[in-house]
């Protein structure tokens, strides 16, 4: 896999099957990309973890979640995270090839929807695609900050010039 960008990406893996979480963690840790990986066994625990991390000043970039889990499923988790104001990219994986799930996922703005069994290549491709989007958003934000700074500097220079001309 090509290098995804130059940033660090935080990922929260949510699945009620520990073996699935471990498999995904293993795949991601083999990549050259610097991932900080967290995990949760269900949607309810994941939402609590997101809130706790926000309180600590940390942010999850990518949410990888199963659809079917106890307490709170993946669709409910993403909806609740959006309601709480989280802006994160989401990838759903599911063993269910049902149109209703895919339709709900599209409705709540899921970045990708993968059907189980997921191949390593498919998972890594989906994560790379999301990381590329995040990197572009970060670059756009850096450019906007630079533009704002330049505009502020130009405003100060224009005021100084105006005052000098008035005097």
Coordinates of N, CA and C in Angstrom, one line a residue:
X1 N 0.8 -1.2 0.0 CA 0.0 0.0 0.0 C 0.9 1.2 0.0
X2 N 0.5 2.2 -0.8 CA 1.3 3.5 -0.8 C 1.1 4.2 0.5
X3 N 2.1 5.0 0.8 CA 2.0 5.8 2.0 C 0.8 6.7 1.9
X4 N 0.0 6.9 2.9 CA -1.2 7.6 2.8 C -1.1 9.1 3.0
X5 N -0.1 9.6 3.5 CA 0.0 11.0 3.7 C 1.1 11.2 4.8
X6 N 1.2 12.4 5.4 CA 2.2 12.5 6.3 C 1.7 12.8 7.8
X7 N 0.4 12.5 7.9 CA -0.2 12.8 9.2 C -0.4 11.5 10.1
X8 N -0.7 11.7 11.3 CA -1.1 10.6 12.2 C -2.6 10.5 12.1
X9 N -3.1 9.3 12.1 CA -4.5 9.1 12.1 C -4.9 8.3 13.3
X10 N -6.0 8.7 13.9 CA -6.5 7.9 15.1 C -7.7 7.2 14.6
X11 N -7.7 5.9 14.9 CA -8.8 5.0 14.5 C -9.4 4.3 15.7
X12 N -10.8 4.3 15.6 CA -11.5 3.5 16.7 C -12.2 2.4 16.0
X13 N -11.8 1.2 16.4 CA -12.4 -0.1 15.8 C -13.5 -0.5 16.8
X14 N -14.7 -0.7 16.2 CA -15.8 -1.1 17.1 C -16.4 -2.4 16.5
X15 N -16.3 -3.5 17.3 CA -16.8 -4.8 16.9 C -17.0 -5.6 18.2
X16 N -18.1 -6.3 18.3 CA -18.3 -7.1 19.5 C -17.5 -8.4 19.5
X17 N -16.8 -8.7 18.3 CA -16.0 -9.9 18.3 C -14.5 -9.4 18.4
X18 N -13.9 -9.8 19.5 CA -12.5 -9.4 19.8 C -11.6 -9.9 18.7
X19 N -11.8 -11.1 18.2 CA -10.9 -11.6 17.1 C -11.0 -10.8 15.9
X20 N -12.1 -10.2 15.6 CA -12.2 -9.3 14.4 C -11.4 -8.0 14.7
X21 N -11.6 -7.4 15.9 CA -10.9 -6.2 16.3 C -9.3 -6.5 16.2
X22 N -8.9 -7.6 16.7 CA -7.5 -7.9 16.7 C -7.0 -8.1 15.3
X23 N -7.8 -8.7 14.4 CA -7.4 -8.9 13.0 C -7.2 -7.5 12.3
X24 N -8.1 -6.6 12.5 CA -8.0 -5.3 11.9 C -6.8 -4.5 12.5
X25 N -6.7 -4.6 13.8 CA -5.5 -3.9 14.4 C -4.2 -4.5 13.8
X26 N -4.1 -5.8 13.7 CA -2.9 -6.4 13.2 C -2.6 -5.9 11.8
X27 N -3.7 -5.9 10.9 CA -3.5 -5.4 9.5 C -3.0 -3.9 9.5
X28 N -3.6 -3.1 10.3 CA -3.3 -1.7 10.3 C -1.9 -1.4 10.9
X29 N -1.5 -2.2 11.9 CA -0.2 -2.0 12.5 C 1.0 -2.4 11.5
X30 N 0.6 -3.2 10.5 CA 1.6 -3.7 9.6 C 1.9 -2.6 8.5
X31 N 1.1 -1.5 8.5 CA 1.3 -0.5 7.5 C 2.4 0.5 8.0
X32 N 2.9 1.2 7.0 CA 3.9 2.2 7.3 C 3.3 3.5 8.0
X33 N 2.0 3.6 7.8 CA 1.3 4.8 8.3 C 1.3 4.8 9.8
X34 N 1.5 6.0 10.4 CA 1.4 6.0 11.9 C -0.1 6.1 12.3
X35 N -0.6 5.0 12.7 CA -2.0 4.9 13.3 C -1.9 4.8 14.8
X36 N -2.8 5.5 15.4 CA -3.1 5.4 16.8 C -4.4 4.7 16.9
X37 N -4.4 3.4 17.4 CA -5.6 2.6 17.3 C -6.2 2.4 18.7
X38 N -7.5 2.6 18.7 CA -8.4 2.4 19.9 C -9.4 1.4 19.5
X39 N -10.0 0.8 20.5 CA -11.1 -0.2 20.2 C -12.2 -0.2 21.3
X40 N -13.4 -0.7 20.8 CA -14.5 -0.8 21.7 C -15.3 -2.0 21.3
X41 N -16.0 -2.7 22.3 CA -16.7 -3.9 22.0 C -18.1 -3.7 21.5
X42 N -18.6 -2.4 21.5 CA -20.0 -2.2 21.0 C -20.2 -0.7 20.9
X43 N -21.3 -0.3 20.3 CA -21.5 1.1 20.0 C -21.6 2.0 21.2
X44 N -22.3 1.5 22.3 CA -22.5 2.3 23.5 C -21.1 2.6 24.1
X45 N -20.2 1.6 24.2 CA -18.9 1.8 24.7 C -18.1 2.7 23.8
X46 N -18.3 2.6 22.5 CA -17.5 3.5 21.6 C -17.9 4.9 21.8
X47 N -19.2 5.2 21.9 CA -19.7 6.6 22.1 C -19.1 7.1 23.4
X48 N -19.1 6.3 24.4 CA -18.6 6.8 25.7 C -17.1 7.1 25.6
X49 N -16.4 6.2 24.8 CA -15.0 6.5 24.6 C -14.7 7.7 23.8
X50 N -15.5 8.0 22.7 CA -15.4 9.2 21.9 C -15.6 10.4 22.8
X51 N -16.6 10.4 23.7 CA -16.8 11.5 24.6 C -15.7 11.7 25.6
X52 N -15.2 10.6 26.1 CA -14.1 10.7 27.1 C -12.9 11.3 26.4
X53 N -12.6 10.8 25.2 CA -11.4 11.3 24.5 C -11.5 12.8 24.2
X54 N -12.7 13.2 23.8 CA -13.0 14.6 23.5 C -12.7 15.5 24.7
X55 N -13.1 15.0 25.9 CA -12.9 15.7 27.2 C -11.4 15.8 27.5
X56 N -10.6 14.8 26.9 CA -9.1 14.9 27.1 C -8.4 15.6 26.0
X57 N -9.2 16.2 25.1 CA -8.6 16.9 24.0 C -8.1 16.1 22.9
X58 N -8.6 14.8 22.8 CA -8.2 13.9 21.7 C -9.3 13.7 20.8
X59 N -9.0 13.3 19.5 CA -10.0 13.2 18.5 C -9.8 11.9 17.7
X60 N -10.8 11.2 17.4 CA -10.8 10.1 16.5 C -11.0 10.6 15.0
X61 N -10.1 10.2 14.1 CA -10.3 10.5 12.7 C -11.2 9.6 12.0
X62 N -11.0 8.3 12.2 CA -11.7 7.2 11.4 C -12.4 6.3 12.4
X63 N -13.6 6.0 12.2 CA -14.4 5.1 12.9 C -14.7 3.9 12.0
X64 N -14.1 2.7 12.4 CA -14.4 1.4 11.7 C -15.4 0.7 12.6
X65 N -16.6 0.4 12.1 CA -17.6 -0.2 13.0 C -18.3 -1.3 12.3
X66 N -18.6 -2.3 13.0 CA -19.5 -3.4 12.6 C -21.0 -2.8 12.6
X67 N -21.9 -3.4 11.9 CA -23.3 -3.0 12.0 C -24.0 -3.6 13.2
X68 N -24.0 -4.9 13.2 CA -24.7 -5.7 14.3 C -23.9 -5.9 15.5
X69 N -24.3 -5.2 16.6 CA -23.6 -5.4 17.9 C -24.7 -5.2 19.0
X70 N -24.4 -5.7 20.2 CA -25.3 -5.5 21.3 C -25.3 -4.1 21.8
X71 N -26.3 -3.7 22.5 CA -26.4 -2.4 23.2 C -26.7 -1.2 22.2
X72 N -25.8 -1.1 21.2 CA -26.0 0.0 20.2 C -25.3 -0.5 18.9
X73 N -26.0 -0.6 17.8 CA -25.4 -1.0 16.6 C -24.6 0.1 15.9
X74 N -23.9 -0.3 14.8 CA -23.1 0.7 14.1 C -23.8 1.9 13.5
X75 N -25.0 1.6 13.0 CA -25.8 2.7 12.4 C -26.2 3.7 13.5
X76 N -26.7 3.2 14.7 CA -27.0 4.0 15.8 C -25.8 4.8 16.3
X77 N -24.7 4.1 16.4 CA -23.5 4.7 16.9 C -23.1 6.0 16.0
X78 N -23.1 5.8 14.7 CA -22.7 6.9 13.8 C -23.7 8.0 14.0
X79 N -25.0 7.7 14.0 CA -26.0 8.7 14.2 C -25.9 9.5 15.5
X80 N -25.6 8.7 16.6 CA -25.4 9.4 17.9 C -24.1 10.2 17.9
X81 N -23.1 9.7 17.3 CA -21.8 10.5 17.2 C -22.0 11.8 16.5
X82 N -22.8 11.8 15.4 CA -23.1 13.0 14.7 C -23.9 14.0 15.5
X83 N -24.9 13.4 16.2 CA -25.7 14.3 17.1 C -24.9 14.9 18.2
X84 N -23.8 14.2 18.7 CA -22.9 14.8 19.7 C -21.9 15.8 19.1
X85 N -21.9 15.9 17.8 CA -21.1 16.9 17.1 C -19.7 16.4 16.7
X86 N -19.5 15.0 16.7 CA -18.3 14.5 16.2 C -18.2 14.6 14.7
X87 N -17.0 15.0 14.2 CA -16.8 15.0 12.8 C -15.7 13.9 12.5
X88 N -16.1 12.7 12.1 CA -15.2 11.7 11.8 C -15.6 10.9 10.6
X89 N -14.7 10.3 10.0 CA -15.0 9.5 8.8 C -15.3 8.1 9.3
X90 N -16.3 7.5 8.6 CA -16.8 6.2 9.1 C -16.8 5.2 8.0
X91 N -16.3 4.0 8.4 CA -16.4 2.8 7.5 C -17.1 1.8 8.3
X92 N -18.2 1.3 7.7 CA -19.0 0.2 8.3 C -18.6 -1.1 7.6
X93 N -18.5 -2.1 8.4 CA -18.4 -3.5 7.8 C -19.5 -4.3 8.4
X94 N -20.0 -5.2 7.5 CA -21.2 -5.9 7.9 C -21.3 -7.3 7.2
X95 N -21.8 -8.2 7.9 CA -22.0 -9.5 7.3 C -23.4 -9.6 6.6
X96 N -24.1 -8.5 6.6 CA -25.4 -8.4 6.1 C -25.5 -7.6 4.8
X97 N -25.9 -8.3 3.7 CA -26.0 -7.7 2.4 C -27.4 -7.3 2.2
X98 N -27.9 -6.4 3.1 CA -29.3 -5.9 3.1 C -29.3 -4.5 2.6
X99 N -30.2 -4.2 1.7 CA -30.3 -2.9 1.2 C -30.6 -1.8 2.2
X100 N -31.4 -2.2 3.2 CA -31.8 -1.3 4.2 C -30.6 -0.7 5.0
X101 N -29.7 -1.6 5.3 CA -28.5 -1.2 6.1 C -27.7 -0.2 5.2
X102 N -27.5 -0.6 4.0 CA -26.7 0.3 3.1 C -27.4 1.6 2.9
X103 N -28.7 1.6 2.8 CA -29.5 2.8 2.6 C -29.4 3.7 3.8
X104 N -29.5 3.2 5.0 CA -29.3 3.9 6.3 C -27.9 4.5 6.3
X105 N -26.9 3.7 5.9 CA -25.5 4.1 6.0 C -25.3 5.3 5.1
X106 N -25.8 5.3 3.9 CA -25.7 6.4 3.0 C -26.4 7.6 3.6
X107 N -27.6 7.4 4.2 CA -28.3 8.5 4.7 C -27.6 9.2 5.9
X108 N -26.8 8.5 6.6 CA -26.1 9.1 7.7 C -24.6 9.5 7.4
X109 N -24.3 9.4 6.1 CA -23.0 9.9 5.6 C -21.8 9.0 5.8
X110 N -22.0 7.7 5.8 CA -20.9 6.8 5.9 C -20.0 6.9 4.7
X111 N -18.7 6.9 5.0 CA -17.7 7.0 3.9 C -17.6 5.8 3.1
X112 N -17.7 4.6 3.7 CA -17.6 3.3 3.0 C -18.4 2.2 3.7
X113 N -18.8 1.3 2.9 CA -19.6 0.2 3.5 C -19.0 -1.1 2.9
X114 N -18.4 -1.9 3.8 CA -17.7 -3.1 3.3 C -18.5 -4.4 3.8
X115 N -18.6 -5.3 2.9 CA -19.3 -6.6 3.3 C -18.3 -7.6 3.8
X116 N -18.6 -8.3 4.9 CA -17.8 -9.4 5.4 C -18.0 -10.6 4.5
X117 N -17.1 -11.5 4.4 CA -15.7 -11.3 4.9 C -14.9 -10.3 4.2
X118 N -14.2 -9.5 4.9 CA -13.5 -8.4 4.3 C -12.0 -8.8 4.0
X119 N -11.6 -8.7 2.8 CA -10.2 -9.0 2.5 C -9.3 -7.9 3.1
X120 N -8.0 -8.3 3.4 CA -7.1 -7.3 3.9 C -6.9 -6.1 2.9
X121 N -6.9 -6.5 1.6 CA -6.7 -5.5 0.5 C -7.9 -4.5 0.5
X122 N -9.1 -5.0 0.6 CA -10.3 -4.1 0.6 C -10.3 -3.2 1.8
X123 N -10.0 -3.7 3.0 CA -10.0 -2.9 4.2 C -8.9 -1.8 4.1
X124 N -7.7 -2.2 3.7 CA -6.6 -1.2 3.6 C -6.9 -0.2 2.5
X125 N -7.5 -0.6 1.4 CA -7.9 0.4 0.4 C -8.9 1.4 0.9
X126 N -9.9 0.9 1.7 CA -10.9 1.8 2.3 C -10.3 2.8 3.2
X127 N -9.4 2.3 4.1 CA -8.7 3.1 5.1 C -7.9 4.2 4.4
X128 N -7.2 3.7 3.3 CA -6.3 4.6 2.5 C -7.2 5.7 1.9
X129 N -8.3 5.4 1.4 CA -9.2 6.3 0.7 C -9.6 7.4 1.7
X130 N -10.0 6.9 2.9 CA -10.5 7.8 4.0 C -9.3 8.7 4.5
X131 N -8.1 8.1 4.6 CA -7.0 8.9 5.1 C -6.6 10.0 4.1
X132 N -6.8 9.6 2.8 CA -6.5 10.6 1.7 C -7.5 11.8 1.8
X133 N -8.7 11.5 2.1 CA -9.7 12.6 2.3 C -9.4 13.4 3.5
X134 N -9.0 12.8 4.6 CA -8.6 13.5 5.8 C -7.4 14.4 5.5
X135 N -6.4 13.9 4.8 CA -5.2 14.6 4.5 C -5.5 15.9 3.6
X136 N -6.4 15.7 2.7 CA -6.9 16.8 1.8 C -7.6 17.9 2.7
X137 N -8.5 17.4 3.6 CA -9.1 18.4 4.4 C -8.2 19.1 5.3
X138 N -7.2 18.4 5.8 CA -6.1 19.1 6.7 C -5.4 20.1 5.9
X139 N -5.0 19.7 4.7 CA -4.2 20.7 3.8 C -5.1 21.9 3.5
X140 N -6.4 21.7 3.2 CA -7.3 22.8 2.9 C -7.4 23.7 4.1
X141 N -7.4 23.1 5.3 CA -7.5 23.9 6.5 C -6.2 24.7 6.7
X142 N -5.1 24.1 6.4 CA -3.8 24.8 6.5 C -3.7 26.0 5.6
X143 N -4.2 25.8 4.4 CA -4.2 26.9 3.4 C -5.1 28.0 3.8
X144 N -6.3 27.6 4.3 CA -7.2 28.7 4.8 C -6.6 29.5 6.0
X145 N -5.9 28.8 6.9 CA -5.3 29.5 8.0 C -4.2 30.5 7.4
X146 N -3.5 30.0 6.5 CA -2.4 30.8 5.9 C -3.1 32.0 5.2
X147 N -4.1 31.8 4.4 CA -4.9 32.9 3.8 C -5.4 33.9 4.8
X148 N -6.0 33.4 5.9 CA -6.5 34.3 6.9 C -5.4 35.2 7.5
X149 N -4.3 34.5 7.8 CA -3.1 35.3 8.3 C -2.6 36.3 7.4
X150 N -2.5 35.9 6.1 CA -2.0 36.9 5.1 C -3.0 38.1 4.9
X151 N -4.3 37.8 5.0 CA -5.3 38.8 4.9 C -5.2 39.8 6.1
X152 N -5.0 39.2 7.3 CA -4.9 40.0 8.5 C -3.7 40.9 8.4
X153 N -2.5 40.4 7.9 CA -1.3 41.1 7.7 C -1.5 42.2 6.7
X154 N -2.2 41.9 5.6 CA -2.5 42.9 4.5 C -3.4 44.0 5.0
X155 N -4.3 43.7 5.9 CA -5.2 44.7 6.5 C -4.4 45.7 7.3
X156 N -3.5 45.1 8.1 CA -2.7 46.0 9.0 C -1.8 46.9 8.1
X157 N -1.2 46.3 7.1 CA -0.3 47.1 6.2 C -1.1 48.2 5.5
X158 N -2.4 47.9 5.0 CA -3.2 48.9 4.4 C -3.6 50.0 5.3
X159 N -3.9 49.7 6.5 CA -4.2 50.7 7.5 C -3.0 51.6 7.8
X160 N -1.8 51.0 7.9 CA -0.6 51.8 8.1 C -0.4 52.7 6.9
X161 N -0.6 52.2 5.7 CA -0.4 53.0 4.5 C -1.4 54.1 4.5
X162 N -2.6 53.9 4.8 CA -3.7 54.9 4.8 C -3.3 56.0 5.8
X163 N -2.9 55.6 7.0 CA -2.6 56.6 8.0 C -1.4 57.4 7.6
X164 N -0.4 56.8 7.0 CA 0.8 57.5 6.5 C 0.4 58.5 5.4
X165 N -0.5 58.1 4.5 CA -1.0 59.0 3.4 C -1.8 60.1 4.0
X166 N -2.5 59.9 5.1 CA -3.3 60.9 5.7 C -2.5 62.0 6.4
X167 N -1.4 61.5 7.0 CA -0.5 62.4 7.7 C 0.3 63.1 6.7

